[in-house]
XYZ file of C-alpha atoms in Angstrom:
126
model
C 0.000 0.000 0.000
C 1.189 3.463 -0.883
C 1.153 6.224 1.708
C -0.657 8.426 -0.821
C -3.572 6.000 -0.720
C -4.044 6.702 2.979
C -3.715 10.461 2.469
C -6.520 10.458 -0.108
C -8.650 8.215 2.132
C -8.228 10.580 5.090
C -9.069 13.582 2.888
C -12.224 11.963 1.529
C -13.406 10.807 4.953
C -12.791 14.287 6.316
C -15.047 15.749 3.644
C -17.684 13.119 4.487
C -17.522 14.197 8.147
C -18.019 17.844 7.136
C -20.934 16.939 4.857
C -22.762 14.841 7.451
C -24.232 17.830 9.360
C -25.632 19.194 6.098
C -27.374 15.910 5.455
C -28.801 15.752 8.988
C -30.069 19.345 9.059
C -33.530 19.330 7.475
C -33.407 23.123 7.081
C -30.230 23.098 4.996
C -30.551 23.662 1.257
C -27.764 22.930 -1.224
C -28.438 23.691 -4.889
C -28.045 20.818 -7.294
C -25.665 23.013 -9.281
C -23.271 22.384 -6.378
C -24.118 18.849 -5.288
C -24.431 17.060 -8.637
C -21.030 18.156 -10.025
C -19.407 17.264 -6.692
C -21.089 13.865 -6.822
C -19.856 13.263 -10.384
C -16.310 14.299 -9.481
C -16.360 11.853 -6.569
C -17.542 9.057 -8.868
C -14.841 9.769 -11.462
C -12.157 9.977 -8.776
C -13.388 6.711 -7.279
C -13.169 4.880 -10.605
C -9.786 6.423 -11.352
C -8.330 5.473 -7.974
C -9.700 1.940 -8.350
C -8.039 1.491 -11.753
C -4.754 2.702 -10.253
C -4.968 0.032 -7.550
C -5.583 2.613 -4.805
C -8.459 0.755 -3.156
C -8.665 2.850 0.014
C -8.741 6.079 -1.982
C -11.460 4.620 -4.205
C -13.582 3.724 -1.178
C -13.114 7.188 0.308
C -14.068 8.928 -2.944
C -17.072 6.657 -3.305
C -18.161 7.601 0.227
C -17.924 11.301 -0.697
C -19.845 10.619 -3.916
C -22.555 8.858 -1.902
C -22.799 11.759 0.536
C -23.180 14.282 -2.291
C -25.798 12.014 -3.898
C -27.846 12.001 -0.711
C -27.503 15.774 -0.384
C -28.650 16.200 -4.003
C -31.668 13.984 -3.351
C -32.758 15.304 0.031
C -31.311 18.785 0.591
C -31.927 20.597 -2.687
C -34.156 23.685 -2.564
C -37.759 23.174 -3.599
C -37.077 23.575 -7.280
C -38.575 20.299 -8.345
C -36.694 17.900 -6.097
C -36.213 14.430 -7.507
C -38.051 12.976 -4.531
C -41.296 14.980 -4.861
C -42.610 13.292 -7.992
C -42.156 16.304 -10.294
C -42.155 14.934 -13.843
C -39.129 15.403 -16.036
C -39.917 17.418 -19.190
C -40.407 15.306 -22.293
C -37.966 15.577 -25.162
C -40.704 17.092 -27.319
C -40.969 19.990 -24.845
C -37.301 21.004 -24.774
C -36.156 20.020 -28.277
C -37.583 23.103 -30.085
C -35.908 25.494 -27.630
C -32.611 23.636 -27.884
C -32.827 23.542 -31.679
C -33.469 27.298 -31.801
C -30.499 27.950 -29.497
C -28.202 25.786 -31.606
C -29.411 27.541 -34.770
C -28.605 30.967 -33.258
C -25.111 29.821 -32.290
C -24.450 28.402 -35.754
C -25.719 31.556 -37.475
C -23.550 33.727 -35.252
C -20.481 31.621 -36.028
C -20.910 31.539 -39.806
C -19.898 34.493 -41.968
C -22.848 36.545 -43.148
C -23.268 36.395 -46.916
C -25.940 37.743 -49.214
C -25.323 35.306 -52.037
C -24.210 38.100 -54.409
C -20.525 37.785 -53.548
C -18.133 36.978 -56.344
C -15.655 34.249 -55.789
C -12.178 34.309 -57.276
C -11.975 30.787 -58.534
C -9.518 29.548 -61.128
C -11.231 28.039 -64.131
C -11.048 24.322 -64.488
C -8.597 23.545 -67.297
C -8.864 20.038 -68.624
């Protein structure tokens, strides 16, 4: 076992200890914009540590990922929490808005032409 493995384990368990009061306090509210990315980072770190053979670090990162997952599920502000049965919008509801946004980005990125421009092209000589 590498000493670094223990250092990462201690760091992850320390963050779990600091997150525990947030999970216990029913009045605390953590936006999903904070908790979900933290959860995903913990999951990626856990998989990465596991593939490096750093088992203790992987377990610690997974514990932090689990804590952030619980915070995301139970301590998010009332903005359609995943536990209150709020339906997820259907693809047909968000696709037109997304398509319009993509179209605006593409139009802004392309050069504006009127179609009357002359192109300096060498004639094809066969």
